[in-house]
Coordinates of C-alpha atoms in Angstrom, one line a residue:
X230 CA 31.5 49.3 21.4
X231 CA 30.9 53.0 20.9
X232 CA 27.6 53.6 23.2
X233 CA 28.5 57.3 22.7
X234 CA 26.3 56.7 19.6
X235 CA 22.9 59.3 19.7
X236 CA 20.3 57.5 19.0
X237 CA 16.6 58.6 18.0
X238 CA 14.2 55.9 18.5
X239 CA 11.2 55.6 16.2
X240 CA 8.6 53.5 17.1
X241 CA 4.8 52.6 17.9
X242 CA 3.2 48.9 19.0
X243 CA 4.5 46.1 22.1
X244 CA 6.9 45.1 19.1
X245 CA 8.8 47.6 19.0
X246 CA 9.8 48.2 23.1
X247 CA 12.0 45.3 23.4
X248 CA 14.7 47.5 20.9
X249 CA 14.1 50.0 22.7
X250 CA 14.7 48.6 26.3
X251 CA 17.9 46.8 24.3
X252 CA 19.5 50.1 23.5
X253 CA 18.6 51.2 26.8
X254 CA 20.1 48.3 28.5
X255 CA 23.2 48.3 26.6
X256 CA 24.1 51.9 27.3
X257 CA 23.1 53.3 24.0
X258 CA 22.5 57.3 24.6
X259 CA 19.1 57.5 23.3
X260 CA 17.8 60.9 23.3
X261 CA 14.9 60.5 22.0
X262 CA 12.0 58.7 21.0
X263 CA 9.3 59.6 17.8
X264 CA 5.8 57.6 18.1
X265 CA 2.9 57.8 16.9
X266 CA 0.1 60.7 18.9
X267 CA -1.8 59.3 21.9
X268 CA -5.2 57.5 20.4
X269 CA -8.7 57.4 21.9
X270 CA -9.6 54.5 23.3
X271 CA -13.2 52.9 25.1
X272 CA -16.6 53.4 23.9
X273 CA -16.4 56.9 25.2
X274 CA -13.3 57.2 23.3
X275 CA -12.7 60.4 26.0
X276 CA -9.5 58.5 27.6
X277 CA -6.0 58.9 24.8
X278 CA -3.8 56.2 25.3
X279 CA 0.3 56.3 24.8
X280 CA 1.4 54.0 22.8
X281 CA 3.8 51.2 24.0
X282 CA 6.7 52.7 23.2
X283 CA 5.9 55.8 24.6
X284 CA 5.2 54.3 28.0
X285 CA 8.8 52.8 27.6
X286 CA 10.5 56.3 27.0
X287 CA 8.9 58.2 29.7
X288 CA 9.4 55.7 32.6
X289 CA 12.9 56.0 31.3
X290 CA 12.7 59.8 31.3
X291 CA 13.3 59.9 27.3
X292 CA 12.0 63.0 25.6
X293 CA 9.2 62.2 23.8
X294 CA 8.0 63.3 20.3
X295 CA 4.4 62.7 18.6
X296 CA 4.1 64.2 15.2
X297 CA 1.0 63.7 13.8
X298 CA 2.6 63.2 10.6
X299 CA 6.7 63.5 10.5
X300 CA 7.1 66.3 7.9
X301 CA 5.6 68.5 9.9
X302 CA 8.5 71.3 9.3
X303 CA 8.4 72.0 13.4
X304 CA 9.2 68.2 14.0
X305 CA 11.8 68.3 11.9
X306 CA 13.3 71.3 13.8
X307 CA 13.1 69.3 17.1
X308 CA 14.2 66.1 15.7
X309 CA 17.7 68.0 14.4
X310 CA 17.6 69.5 17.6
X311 CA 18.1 66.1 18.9
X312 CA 22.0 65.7 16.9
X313 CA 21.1 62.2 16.6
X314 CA 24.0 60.1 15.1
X315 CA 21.5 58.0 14.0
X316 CA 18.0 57.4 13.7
X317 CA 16.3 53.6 14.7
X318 CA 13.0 52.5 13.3
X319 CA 10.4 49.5 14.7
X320 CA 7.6 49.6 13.4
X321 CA 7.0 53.3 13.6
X322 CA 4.0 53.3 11.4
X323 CA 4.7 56.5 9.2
X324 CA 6.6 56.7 5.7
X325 CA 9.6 59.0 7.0
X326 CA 11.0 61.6 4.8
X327 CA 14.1 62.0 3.2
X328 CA 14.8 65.0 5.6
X329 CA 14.4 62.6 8.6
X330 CA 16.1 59.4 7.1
X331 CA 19.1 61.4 6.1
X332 CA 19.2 63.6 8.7
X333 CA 22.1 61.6 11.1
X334 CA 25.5 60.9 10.4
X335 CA 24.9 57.2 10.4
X336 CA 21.8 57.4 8.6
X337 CA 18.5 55.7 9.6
X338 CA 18.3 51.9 10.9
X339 CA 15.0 49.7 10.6
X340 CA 14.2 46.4 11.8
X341 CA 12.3 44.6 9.5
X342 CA 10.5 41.3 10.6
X343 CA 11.3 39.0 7.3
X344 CA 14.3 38.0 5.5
X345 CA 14.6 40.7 2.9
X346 CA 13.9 41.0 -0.4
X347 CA 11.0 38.5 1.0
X348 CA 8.1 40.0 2.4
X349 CA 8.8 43.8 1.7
X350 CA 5.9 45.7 3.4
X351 CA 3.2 46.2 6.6
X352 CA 2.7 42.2 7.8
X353 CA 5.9 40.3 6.8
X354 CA 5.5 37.8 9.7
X355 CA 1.3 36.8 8.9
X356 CA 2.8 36.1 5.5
X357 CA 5.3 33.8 6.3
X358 CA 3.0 31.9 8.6
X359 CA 0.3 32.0 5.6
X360 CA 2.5 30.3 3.4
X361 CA 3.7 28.0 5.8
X362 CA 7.5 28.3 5.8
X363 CA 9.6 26.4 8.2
X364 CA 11.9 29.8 8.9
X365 CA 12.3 33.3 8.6
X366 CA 14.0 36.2 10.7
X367 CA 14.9 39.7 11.0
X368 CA 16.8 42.1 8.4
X369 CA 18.3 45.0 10.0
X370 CA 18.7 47.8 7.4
X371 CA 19.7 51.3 5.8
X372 CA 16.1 52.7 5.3
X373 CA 15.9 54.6 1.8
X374 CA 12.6 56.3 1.1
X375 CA 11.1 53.8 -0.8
X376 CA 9.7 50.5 0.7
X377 CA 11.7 48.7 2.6
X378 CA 14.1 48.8 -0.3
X379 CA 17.6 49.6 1.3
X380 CA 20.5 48.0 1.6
X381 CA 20.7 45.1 4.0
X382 CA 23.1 45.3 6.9
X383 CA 22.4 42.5 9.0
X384 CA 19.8 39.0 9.0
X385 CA 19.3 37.2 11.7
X386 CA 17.1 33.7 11.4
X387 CA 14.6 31.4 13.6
X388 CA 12.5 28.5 13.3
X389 CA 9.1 28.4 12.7
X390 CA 7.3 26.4 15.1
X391 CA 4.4 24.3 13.1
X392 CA 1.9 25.9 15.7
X393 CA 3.4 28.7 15.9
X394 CA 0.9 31.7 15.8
X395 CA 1.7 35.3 14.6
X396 CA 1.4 36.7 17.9
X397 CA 4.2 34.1 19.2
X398 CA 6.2 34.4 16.5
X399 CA 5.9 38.4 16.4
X400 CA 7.1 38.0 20.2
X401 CA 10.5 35.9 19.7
X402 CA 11.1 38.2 16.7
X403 CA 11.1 41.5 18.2
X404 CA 13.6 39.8 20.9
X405 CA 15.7 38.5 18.0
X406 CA 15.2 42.6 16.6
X407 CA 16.4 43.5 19.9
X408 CA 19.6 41.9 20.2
X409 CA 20.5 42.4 16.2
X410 CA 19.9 46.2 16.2
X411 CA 22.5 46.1 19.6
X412 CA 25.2 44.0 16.9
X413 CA 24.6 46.2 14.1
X414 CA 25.2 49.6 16.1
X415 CA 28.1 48.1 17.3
X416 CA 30.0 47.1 13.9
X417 CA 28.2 50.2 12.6
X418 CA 30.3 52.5 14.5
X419 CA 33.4 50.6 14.1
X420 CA 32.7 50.7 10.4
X421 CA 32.5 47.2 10.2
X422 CA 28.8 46.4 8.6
X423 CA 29.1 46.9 4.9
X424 CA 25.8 47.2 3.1
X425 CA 24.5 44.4 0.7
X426 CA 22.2 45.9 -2.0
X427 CA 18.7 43.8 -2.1
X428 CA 18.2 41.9 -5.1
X429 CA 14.8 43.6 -6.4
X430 CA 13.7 41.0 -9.0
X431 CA 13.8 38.6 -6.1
X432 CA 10.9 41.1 -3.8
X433 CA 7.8 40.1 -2.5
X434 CA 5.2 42.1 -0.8
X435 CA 3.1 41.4 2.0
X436 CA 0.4 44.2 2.4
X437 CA -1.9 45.4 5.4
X438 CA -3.9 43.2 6.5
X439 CA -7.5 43.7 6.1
X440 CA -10.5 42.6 7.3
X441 CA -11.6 40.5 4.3
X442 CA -8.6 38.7 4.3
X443 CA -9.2 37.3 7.7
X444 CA -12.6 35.7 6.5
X445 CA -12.2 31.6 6.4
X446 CA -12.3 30.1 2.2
X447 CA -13.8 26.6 3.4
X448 CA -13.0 25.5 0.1
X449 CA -9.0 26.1 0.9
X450 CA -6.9 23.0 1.8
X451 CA -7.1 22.0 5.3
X452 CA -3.2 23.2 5.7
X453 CA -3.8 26.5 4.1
X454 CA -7.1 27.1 6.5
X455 CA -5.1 26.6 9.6
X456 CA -2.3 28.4 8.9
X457 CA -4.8 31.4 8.1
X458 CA -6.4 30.9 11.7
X459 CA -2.2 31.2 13.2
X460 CA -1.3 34.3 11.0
X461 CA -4.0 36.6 12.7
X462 CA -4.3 35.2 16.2
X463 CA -4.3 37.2 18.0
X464 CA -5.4 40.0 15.7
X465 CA -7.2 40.5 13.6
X466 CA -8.5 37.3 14.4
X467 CA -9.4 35.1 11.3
X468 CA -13.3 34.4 11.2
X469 CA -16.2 33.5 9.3
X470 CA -20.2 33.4 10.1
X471 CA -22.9 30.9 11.5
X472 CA -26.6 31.7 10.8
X473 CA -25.4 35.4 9.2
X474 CA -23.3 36.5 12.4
X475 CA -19.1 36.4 12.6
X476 CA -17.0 33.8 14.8
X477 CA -13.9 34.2 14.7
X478 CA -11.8 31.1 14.9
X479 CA -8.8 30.2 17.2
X480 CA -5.5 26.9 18.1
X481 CA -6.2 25.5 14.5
X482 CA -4.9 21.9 13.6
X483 CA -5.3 20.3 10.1
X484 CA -6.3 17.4 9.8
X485 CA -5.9 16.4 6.2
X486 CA -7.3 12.6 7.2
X487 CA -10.8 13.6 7.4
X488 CA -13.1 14.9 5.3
X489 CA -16.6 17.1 5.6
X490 CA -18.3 19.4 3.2
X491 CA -16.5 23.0 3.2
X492 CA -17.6 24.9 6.5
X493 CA -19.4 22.0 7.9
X494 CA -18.9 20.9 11.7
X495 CA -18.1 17.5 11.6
X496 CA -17.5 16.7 15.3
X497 CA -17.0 18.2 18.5
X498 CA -15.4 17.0 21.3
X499 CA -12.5 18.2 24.0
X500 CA -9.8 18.9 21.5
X501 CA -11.9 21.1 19.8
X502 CA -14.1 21.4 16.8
X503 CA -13.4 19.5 13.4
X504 CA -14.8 21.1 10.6
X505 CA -14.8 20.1 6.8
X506 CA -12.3 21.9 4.5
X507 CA -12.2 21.6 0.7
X508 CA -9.9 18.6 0.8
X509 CA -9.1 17.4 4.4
X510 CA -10.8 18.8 7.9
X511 CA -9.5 21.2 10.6
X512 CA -9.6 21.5 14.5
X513 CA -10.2 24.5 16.5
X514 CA -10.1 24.7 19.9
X515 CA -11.6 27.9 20.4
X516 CA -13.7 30.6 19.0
X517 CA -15.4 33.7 20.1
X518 CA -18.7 34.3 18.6
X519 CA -19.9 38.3 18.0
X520 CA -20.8 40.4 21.4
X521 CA -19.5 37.0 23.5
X522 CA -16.5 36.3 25.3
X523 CA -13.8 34.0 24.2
X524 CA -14.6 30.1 25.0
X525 CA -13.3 26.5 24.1
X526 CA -15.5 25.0 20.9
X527 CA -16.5 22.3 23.2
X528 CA -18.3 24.8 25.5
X529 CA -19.3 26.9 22.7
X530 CA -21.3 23.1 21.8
X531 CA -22.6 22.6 24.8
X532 CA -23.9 26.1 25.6
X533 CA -26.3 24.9 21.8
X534 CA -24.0 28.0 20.0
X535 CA -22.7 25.6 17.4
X536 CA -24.3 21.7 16.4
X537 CA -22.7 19.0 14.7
X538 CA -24.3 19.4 10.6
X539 CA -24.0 23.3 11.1
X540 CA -22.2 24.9 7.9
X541 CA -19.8 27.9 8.4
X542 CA -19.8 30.6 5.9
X543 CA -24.1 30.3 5.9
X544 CA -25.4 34.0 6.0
X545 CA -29.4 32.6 7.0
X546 CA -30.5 31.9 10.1
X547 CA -29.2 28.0 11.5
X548 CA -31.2 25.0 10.3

């Protein structure tokens, strides 16, 4: 294995360190890492906070670099500075520019968290969750400046666990990121990891997720509703209203046995809260209503925040 290899590190969120620590680990010489600037955080919003990757670099005495947006014609200066033999990007959360991408020797690397073509775009692992398939993985590839669009170098696939909610699956996938980028920067510098072009015609997107999108259709199939609740636990959480104010909704079950009207609560009891979907029911076993802390359903019932004959998705005050 060539470790000699000078890396640049691009990167932002928690998914992104476990590459980073991999490289690390493995002897990689990474000289540097690009993330995204220090953000404000608190209701005072006076304290900035690094970002994940960040905290990574510096306990590991990596130069740090925080463009606020990575044309800036000084960044690129101290990026080539850098001689990287090749930039790696997780998750960065900036379109690079050409200047950047082509900038190494080796070119630029990104870990994408879906099986390319599938699921081009910002939330490749929500999607596959939402529609409900049983696996998906990790394409390492050559980044090219238009959307996750380059040749494909590498794929690596899991399982998807039934349960399995984004945040788990977001976890073992960054892991599975970690050890692939290791493989392909191996056979990269032993020229052994010829590029497969991705078949366009064959591309899905999956876009940002947004806030609206999160919001619970009652009317949905039981199995679509819970694998909504999965894909955005724990962010951005999926949710919908009682009596005019948001809940969002957590541990979703379907159970396509029973039956309720859309949004209505048809039971409560210790494994959770069964509520009626357009065909079948679902189970939740938690929820956190607006300015409250997170609590079991069964609580939530007790405490008189929810009653059995209450209907989601109402925007009035409760019956």
């Amino acid at each position: 294995m060539d470790d000699s290899l000078r890396v640049v590190f691009w990167g932002t969120p928690e998914f992104a360190t476990p590459a980073l620590r991999a490289l690390i680990g493995e002897g990689f010489d990474v000289v540097g890492a690009v993330t995204q600037p220090d953000r404000p955080r608190g209701r005072s919003r006076s304290t900035l906070d690094p970002s994940p990757v960040k905290q990574v670099a510096v306990s590991e005495s990596i130069p740090v670099l925080q463009p606020e947006k990575p044309r800036d014609p000084v960044f690129l200066e101290q990026l080539a500075a850098l001689a990287p033999d090749v930039n790696v990007v997780v998750a960065y959360g900036e379109i690079l520019p050409r200047a950047a991408i082509d900038l190494p020797r080796h070119g630029t690397l990104n870990i994408h968290g879906s099986l390319l073509p599938r699921y081009r775009g910002a939330a490749p692992i929500q999607a596959a969750i939402l529609d409900g398939l049983d696996e998906t993985g990790i394409t390492i590839m050559q980044m090219v400046p238009a959307l996750d669009a380059g040749p494909m170098l590498l794929k690596l696939t899991t399982p998807v666990a039934p349960d399995e909610t984004y945040g788990e699956l977001a976890l073992r996938l960054s892991e599975l990121g970690a050890g692939g980028i290791v493989q392909a920067l191996s056979l990269l510098s032993m020229g052994a990891l010829p590029p497969e072009p991705q078949d366009d015609a064959a591309a899905t997107y999956a876009p940002k997720i947004t806030r609206e999108m999160a919001r619970i259709d009652w009317t949905a199939p039981s199995e679509q509703i819970g694998r909504a609740i999965r894909a955005y636990d724990p962010a951005p959480g999926a949710f919908t209203t009682l009596g005019g104010a948001d809940v969002k909704l957590f541990g979703s079950r379907a159970v396509p046995e029973r039956q309720g009207e859309p949004g209505e609560v048809i039971e409560v009891e210790e494994h959770g809260m069964l509520v009626g979907c357009g065909t079948g029911a679902v189970r939740i076993a938690y929820v956190h209503p607006a300015g409250r802390r997170r609590v079991a359903a069964l609580d939530w019932h007790q405490g008189r925040g929810v009653a059995v004959g209450d209907r989601f998705g109402s925007r009035g005050p409760r019956p």
